[in-house]
Structures are given as structure tokens and as C-alpha cells.
Amino acid sequence: MGQLLCGIPVLPSSDFDRTAAFFTKLGFRHVARFPAYLILRRGGAELHFRPAQTHELDPSNSHFTAYIRVLNTRSLEAEWESLNLPATGPGSLRKRFVKREWGMTEAYACDPDGALITFGAGTAEPS
């Protein structure tokens, strides 16, 4: 039987330069860029992007999401503390990790095109 390794979200980007600049602030690095594809990575987490037509993408009403598991929320909070990003809207970061009722401790980023990236730690146990 084949073994699955990981899932990688492919998100829309209306501007690869703007997308890469935003995620670079969050510690991601550029891996590869082609005319119709962008790959960014931080540790074992990758985000892939394909071009999106601006007229088709409404950042205020995006339904694109990705979930990235993290090991050390305190370290990320400390790293992100000095970032001068808004707390809401496209291009934002909610830097503080909060314990959620489903057992995860999470922080959130909203990329410039409105995709919600959740950073989470802990184990969500079914009740």
C-alpha cells in the first residue's frame, strides 16, 4: 500500500511578488517560481500558488484556507512580535496564539489575496 507523506495547499495569487513578500515576513523562503507557479517553504511546511485573475478574486470574501501545524507557539509569537502587520483584513497577522475549544492553540494570517492560513499546535481530540 502506498504511503501518503503530506498535503500541500495550492492557493490563488494575483501577484506572486506581493505574495512572496508577505510570506517572507512570516519566515517562508522562496523555493521555486515559474510563470504560472510559486512555491514557498518554511521548515516542513510548503505553500504553493497559482495565478488568479484579480477580477475573479475578492480578498474580503475568500474561501481559500490552509492549516499549518507548528511545534513551538511561543517561539513564533516572539518572532512575529516585531512585524508591523495589521491584525485584520488581507495582508494581516493575528500574532497571538489562542487556545480554541477544539483543543488546538492557533494564530491566523490572511494573505494579500484573502486566503486564511491557520497556524496551530496541540491535538484536537473528539469529544
mmCIF file with all atom_site columns, C-alpha atoms in Angstrom:
data_model
loop_
_atom_site.group_PDB
_atom_site.id
_atom_site.type_symbol
_atom_site.label_atom_id
_atom_site.label_alt_id
_atom_site.label_comp_id
_atom_site.label_asym_id
_atom_site.label_entity_id
_atom_site.label_seq_id
_atom_site.pdbx_PDB_ins_code
_atom_site.Cartn_x
_atom_site.Cartn_y
_atom_site.Cartn_z
_atom_site.occupancy
_atom_site.B_iso_or_equiv
_atom_site.pdbx_formal_charge
_atom_site.auth_seq_id
_atom_site.auth_comp_id
_atom_site.auth_asym_id
_atom_site.auth_atom_id
_atom_site.pdbx_PDB_model_num
ATOM 1   C CA . MET A 1 1   ? 0.000   0.000  0.000   1.00 0.00 ? 1   MET A CA 1
ATOM 2   C CA . GLY A 1 2   ? 1.311   3.470  -0.856  1.00 0.00 ? 2   GLY A CA 1
ATOM 3   C CA . GLN A 1 3   ? 2.146   5.862  1.944   1.00 0.00 ? 3   GLN A CA 1
ATOM 4   C CA . LEU A 1 4   ? 0.974   9.468  1.878   1.00 0.00 ? 4   LEU A CA 1
ATOM 5   C CA . LEU A 1 5   ? 3.552   12.000 3.075   1.00 0.00 ? 5   LEU A CA 1
ATOM 6   C CA . CYS A 1 6   ? 1.768   15.355 3.361   1.00 0.00 ? 6   CYS A CA 1
ATOM 7   C CA . GLY A 1 7   ? -0.811  17.618 1.819   1.00 0.00 ? 7   GLY A CA 1
ATOM 8   C CA . ILE A 1 8   ? 0.184   20.936 0.269   1.00 0.00 ? 8   ILE A CA 1
ATOM 9   C CA . PRO A 1 9   ? -2.396  23.629 -0.402  1.00 0.00 ? 9   PRO A CA 1
ATOM 10  C CA . VAL A 1 10  ? -2.361  25.361 -3.773  1.00 0.00 ? 10  VAL A CA 1
ATOM 11  C CA . LEU A 1 11  ? -3.714  28.870 -3.270  1.00 0.00 ? 11  LEU A CA 1
ATOM 12  C CA . PRO A 1 12  ? -4.519  31.684 -5.712  1.00 0.00 ? 12  PRO A CA 1
ATOM 13  C CA . SER A 1 13  ? -2.223  34.688 -6.037  1.00 0.00 ? 13  SER A CA 1
ATOM 14  C CA . SER A 1 14  ? -2.999  37.807 -8.032  1.00 0.00 ? 14  SER A CA 1
ATOM 15  C CA . ASP A 1 15  ? 0.633   38.959 -7.683  1.00 0.00 ? 15  ASP A CA 1
ATOM 16  C CA . PHE A 1 16  ? 3.465   36.492 -6.984  1.00 0.00 ? 16  PHE A CA 1
ATOM 17  C CA . ASP A 1 17  ? 5.846   39.277 -5.844  1.00 0.00 ? 17  ASP A CA 1
ATOM 18  C CA . ARG A 1 18  ? 3.330   40.578 -3.291  1.00 0.00 ? 18  ARG A CA 1
ATOM 19  C CA . THR A 1 19  ? 2.506   37.054 -2.091  1.00 0.00 ? 19  THR A CA 1
ATOM 20  C CA . ALA A 1 20  ? 6.194   36.146 -1.678  1.00 0.00 ? 20  ALA A CA 1
ATOM 21  C CA . ALA A 1 21  ? 6.927   39.421 0.162   1.00 0.00 ? 21  ALA A CA 1
ATOM 22  C CA . PHE A 1 22  ? 4.095   38.783 2.659   1.00 0.00 ? 22  PHE A CA 1
ATOM 23  C CA . PHE A 1 23  ? 5.100   35.199 3.443   1.00 0.00 ? 23  PHE A CA 1
ATOM 24  C CA . THR A 1 24  ? 8.797   36.108 3.622   1.00 0.00 ? 24  THR A CA 1
ATOM 25  C CA . LYS A 1 25  ? 7.872   38.321 6.576   1.00 0.00 ? 25  LYS A CA 1
ATOM 26  C CA . LEU A 1 26  ? 6.407   35.199 8.224   1.00 0.00 ? 26  LEU A CA 1
ATOM 27  C CA . GLY A 1 27  ? 9.668   33.306 7.734   1.00 0.00 ? 27  GLY A CA 1
ATOM 28  C CA . PHE A 1 28  ? 8.915   31.456 4.498   1.00 0.00 ? 28  PHE A CA 1
ATOM 29  C CA . ARG A 1 29  ? 11.560  31.296 1.803   1.00 0.00 ? 29  ARG A CA 1
ATOM 30  C CA . HIS A 1 30  ? 11.339  31.172 -1.948  1.00 0.00 ? 30  HIS A CA 1
ATOM 31  C CA . VAL A 1 31  ? 11.820  27.648 -3.339  1.00 0.00 ? 31  VAL A CA 1
ATOM 32  C CA . ALA A 1 32  ? 10.783  27.941 -6.981  1.00 0.00 ? 32  ALA A CA 1
ATOM 33  C CA . ARG A 1 33  ? 8.993   30.292 -9.309  1.00 0.00 ? 33  ARG A CA 1
ATOM 34  C CA . PHE A 1 34  ? 7.659   29.671 -12.768 1.00 0.00 ? 34  PHE A CA 1
ATOM 35  C CA . PRO A 1 35  ? 5.379   31.861 -14.886 1.00 0.00 ? 35  PRO A CA 1
ATOM 36  C CA . ALA A 1 36  ? 2.317   30.005 -13.547 1.00 0.00 ? 36  ALA A CA 1
ATOM 37  C CA . TYR A 1 37  ? 3.526   28.587 -10.210 1.00 0.00 ? 37  TYR A CA 1
ATOM 38  C CA . LEU A 1 38  ? 5.173   29.776 -6.986  1.00 0.00 ? 38  LEU A CA 1
ATOM 39  C CA . ILE A 1 39  ? 6.485   27.564 -4.150  1.00 0.00 ? 39  ILE A CA 1
ATOM 40  C CA . LEU A 1 40  ? 7.336   28.886 -0.674  1.00 0.00 ? 40  LEU A CA 1
ATOM 41  C CA . ARG A 1 41  ? 8.608   26.858 2.279   1.00 0.00 ? 41  ARG A CA 1
ATOM 42  C CA . ARG A 1 42  ? 9.274   27.218 5.972   1.00 0.00 ? 42  ARG A CA 1
ATOM 43  C CA . GLY A 1 43  ? 10.670  24.124 7.646   1.00 0.00 ? 43  GLY A CA 1
ATOM 44  C CA . GLY A 1 44  ? 8.485   21.216 6.563   1.00 0.00 ? 44  GLY A CA 1
ATOM 45  C CA . ALA A 1 45  ? 5.543   23.429 5.542   1.00 0.00 ? 45  ALA A CA 1
ATOM 46  C CA . GLU A 1 46  ? 5.037   24.400 1.916   1.00 0.00 ? 46  GLU A CA 1
ATOM 47  C CA . LEU A 1 47  ? 2.556   26.713 0.273   1.00 0.00 ? 47  LEU A CA 1
ATOM 48  C CA . HIS A 1 48  ? 2.043   26.591 -3.478  1.00 0.00 ? 48  HIS A CA 1
ATOM 49  C CA . PHE A 1 49  ? 0.396   29.343 -5.519  1.00 0.00 ? 49  PHE A CA 1
ATOM 50  C CA . ARG A 1 50  ? -1.130  29.589 -8.977  1.00 0.00 ? 50  ARG A CA 1
ATOM 51  C CA . PRO A 1 51  ? -2.093  32.789 -10.753 1.00 0.00 ? 51  PRO A CA 1
ATOM 52  C CA . ALA A 1 52  ? -5.563  34.128 -10.077 1.00 0.00 ? 52  ALA A CA 1
ATOM 53  C CA . GLN A 1 53  ? -7.314  36.698 -12.139 1.00 0.00 ? 53  GLN A CA 1
ATOM 54  C CA . THR A 1 54  ? -7.809  39.801 -9.978  1.00 0.00 ? 54  THR A CA 1
ATOM 55  C CA . HIS A 1 55  ? -11.378 40.226 -11.179 1.00 0.00 ? 55  HIS A CA 1
ATOM 56  C CA . GLU A 1 56  ? -12.187 36.677 -10.031 1.00 0.00 ? 56  GLU A CA 1
ATOM 57  C CA . LEU A 1 57  ? -10.660 37.017 -6.557  1.00 0.00 ? 57  LEU A CA 1
ATOM 58  C CA . ASP A 1 58  ? -12.277 39.059 -3.778  1.00 0.00 ? 58  ASP A CA 1
ATOM 59  C CA . PRO A 1 59  ? -9.855  39.216 -0.817  1.00 0.00 ? 59  PRO A CA 1
ATOM 60  C CA . SER A 1 60  ? -12.634 40.340 1.520   1.00 0.00 ? 60  SER A CA 1
ATOM 61  C CA . ASN A 1 61  ? -14.665 37.211 0.746   1.00 0.00 ? 61  ASN A CA 1
ATOM 62  C CA . SER A 1 62  ? -12.126 34.453 0.095   1.00 0.00 ? 62  SER A CA 1
ATOM 63  C CA . HIS A 1 63  ? -12.912 30.827 0.874   1.00 0.00 ? 63  HIS A CA 1
ATOM 64  C CA . PHE A 1 64  ? -9.325  29.639 0.412   1.00 0.00 ? 64  PHE A CA 1
ATOM 65  C CA . THR A 1 65  ? -7.675  28.233 3.546   1.00 0.00 ? 65  THR A CA 1
ATOM 66  C CA . ALA A 1 66  ? -4.667  26.232 4.696   1.00 0.00 ? 66  ALA A CA 1
ATOM 67  C CA . TYR A 1 67  ? -3.744  24.759 8.085   1.00 0.00 ? 67  TYR A CA 1
ATOM 68  C CA . ILE A 1 68  ? -0.094  24.523 9.148   1.00 0.00 ? 68  ILE A CA 1
ATOM 69  C CA . ARG A 1 69  ? 0.889   22.581 12.272  1.00 0.00 ? 69  ARG A CA 1
ATOM 70  C CA . VAL A 1 70  ? 3.581   24.205 14.426  1.00 0.00 ? 70  VAL A CA 1
ATOM 71  C CA . LEU A 1 71  ? 5.768   22.884 17.247  1.00 0.00 ? 71  LEU A CA 1
ATOM 72  C CA . ASN A 1 72  ? 6.548   25.996 19.299  1.00 0.00 ? 72  ASN A CA 1
ATOM 73  C CA . THR A 1 73  ? 3.864   28.674 19.502  1.00 0.00 ? 73  THR A CA 1
ATOM 74  C CA . ARG A 1 74  ? 5.833   30.839 21.963  1.00 0.00 ? 74  ARG A CA 1
ATOM 75  C CA . SER A 1 75  ? 8.800   30.966 19.616  1.00 0.00 ? 75  SER A CA 1
ATOM 76  C CA . LEU A 1 76  ? 6.598   32.028 16.692  1.00 0.00 ? 76  LEU A CA 1
ATOM 77  C CA . GLU A 1 77  ? 4.859   34.675 18.800  1.00 0.00 ? 77  GLU A CA 1
ATOM 78  C CA . ALA A 1 78  ? 8.236   36.109 19.800  1.00 0.00 ? 78  ALA A CA 1
ATOM 79  C CA . GLU A 1 79  ? 9.457   36.040 16.196  1.00 0.00 ? 79  GLU A CA 1
ATOM 80  C CA . TRP A 1 80  ? 6.326   37.712 14.857  1.00 0.00 ? 80  TRP A CA 1
ATOM 81  C CA . GLU A 1 81  ? 6.060   40.298 17.667  1.00 0.00 ? 81  GLU A CA 1
ATOM 82  C CA . SER A 1 82  ? 8.087   42.908 15.785  1.00 0.00 ? 82  SER A CA 1
ATOM 83  C CA . LEU A 1 83  ? 6.203   42.510 12.497  1.00 0.00 ? 83  LEU A CA 1
ATOM 84  C CA . ASN A 1 84  ? 4.262   45.610 11.604  1.00 0.00 ? 84  ASN A CA 1
ATOM 85  C CA . LEU A 1 85  ? 1.257   43.912 10.012  1.00 0.00 ? 85  LEU A CA 1
ATOM 86  C CA . PRO A 1 86  ? -2.408  44.767 10.570  1.00 0.00 ? 86  PRO A CA 1
ATOM 87  C CA . ALA A 1 87  ? -4.459  42.403 12.764  1.00 0.00 ? 87  ALA A CA 1
ATOM 88  C CA . THR A 1 88  ? -7.361  42.017 10.305  1.00 0.00 ? 88  THR A CA 1
ATOM 89  C CA . GLY A 1 89  ? -8.051  42.061 6.588   1.00 0.00 ? 89  GLY A CA 1
ATOM 90  C CA . PRO A 1 90  ? -5.915  40.991 3.621   1.00 0.00 ? 90  PRO A CA 1
ATOM 91  C CA . GLY A 1 91  ? -2.186  41.061 4.423   1.00 0.00 ? 91  GLY A CA 1
ATOM 92  C CA . SER A 1 92  ? -2.781  40.651 8.174   1.00 0.00 ? 92  SER A CA 1
ATOM 93  C CA . LEU A 1 93  ? -1.466  38.543 11.027  1.00 0.00 ? 93  LEU A CA 1
ATOM 94  C CA . ARG A 1 94  ? -3.050  37.748 14.385  1.00 0.00 ? 94  ARG A CA 1
ATOM 95  C CA . LYS A 1 95  ? 0.230   37.021 16.164  1.00 0.00 ? 95  LYS A CA 1
ATOM 96  C CA . ARG A 1 96  ? -1.082  35.741 19.481  1.00 0.00 ? 96  ARG A CA 1
ATOM 97  C CA . PHE A 1 97  ? -1.857  32.047 19.746  1.00 0.00 ? 97  PHE A CA 1
ATOM 98  C CA . VAL A 1 98  ? -5.193  31.361 21.413  1.00 0.00 ? 98  VAL A CA 1
ATOM 99  C CA . LYS A 1 99  ? -6.460  28.067 22.871  1.00 0.00 ? 99  LYS A CA 1
ATOM 100 C CA . ARG A 1 100 ? -9.580  27.052 20.937  1.00 0.00 ? 100 ARG A CA 1
ATOM 101 C CA . GLU A 1 101 ? -12.457 24.922 22.246  1.00 0.00 ? 101 GLU A CA 1
ATOM 102 C CA . TRP A 1 102 ? -11.480 22.106 19.852  1.00 0.00 ? 102 TRP A CA 1
ATOM 103 C CA . GLY A 1 103 ? -8.153  21.648 21.664  1.00 0.00 ? 103 GLY A CA 1
ATOM 104 C CA . MET A 1 104 ? -5.811  23.494 19.302  1.00 0.00 ? 104 MET A CA 1
ATOM 105 C CA . THR A 1 105 ? -3.787  26.614 20.051  1.00 0.00 ? 105 THR A CA 1
ATOM 106 C CA . GLU A 1 106 ? -3.974  28.789 16.942  1.00 0.00 ? 106 GLU A CA 1
ATOM 107 C CA . ALA A 1 107 ? -2.883  32.046 15.307  1.00 0.00 ? 107 ALA A CA 1
ATOM 108 C CA . TYR A 1 108 ? -4.024  33.329 11.925  1.00 0.00 ? 108 TYR A CA 1
ATOM 109 C CA . ALA A 1 109 ? -2.670  35.096 8.863   1.00 0.00 ? 109 ALA A CA 1
ATOM 110 C CA . CYS A 1 110 ? -4.706  36.422 5.972   1.00 0.00 ? 110 CYS A CA 1
ATOM 111 C CA . ASP A 1 111 ? -2.607  36.707 2.824   1.00 0.00 ? 111 ASP A CA 1
ATOM 112 C CA . PRO A 1 112 ? -2.899  39.668 0.421   1.00 0.00 ? 112 PRO A CA 1
ATOM 113 C CA . ASP A 1 113 ? -5.471  37.768 -1.664  1.00 0.00 ? 113 ASP A CA 1
ATOM 114 C CA . GLY A 1 114 ? -7.616  36.837 1.330   1.00 0.00 ? 114 GLY A CA 1
ATOM 115 C CA . ALA A 1 115 ? -6.558  33.211 1.912   1.00 0.00 ? 115 ALA A CA 1
ATOM 116 C CA . LEU A 1 116 ? -6.755  32.318 5.609   1.00 0.00 ? 116 LEU A CA 1
ATOM 117 C CA . ILE A 1 117 ? -3.671  30.499 6.903   1.00 0.00 ? 117 ILE A CA 1
ATOM 118 C CA . THR A 1 118 ? -4.132  28.969 10.359  1.00 0.00 ? 118 THR A CA 1
ATOM 119 C CA . PHE A 1 119 ? -1.036  28.060 12.378  1.00 0.00 ? 119 PHE A CA 1
ATOM 120 C CA . GLY A 1 120 ? -1.914  25.506 15.061  1.00 0.00 ? 120 GLY A CA 1
ATOM 121 C CA . ALA A 1 121 ? -0.412  23.340 17.782  1.00 0.00 ? 121 ALA A CA 1
ATOM 122 C CA . GLY A 1 122 ? -1.826  20.646 20.022  1.00 0.00 ? 122 GLY A CA 1
ATOM 123 C CA . THR A 1 123 ? -4.051  17.683 19.423  1.00 0.00 ? 123 THR A CA 1
ATOM 124 C CA . ALA A 1 124 ? -7.717  18.074 18.726  1.00 0.00 ? 124 ALA A CA 1
ATOM 125 C CA . GLU A 1 125 ? -9.456  15.165 20.451  1.00 0.00 ? 125 GLU A CA 1
ATOM 126 C CA . PRO A 1 126 ? -13.037 14.255 19.519  1.00 0.00 ? 126 PRO A CA 1
ATOM 127 C CA . SER A 1 127 ? -15.444 14.635 22.408  1.00 0.00 ? 127 SER A CA 1
#
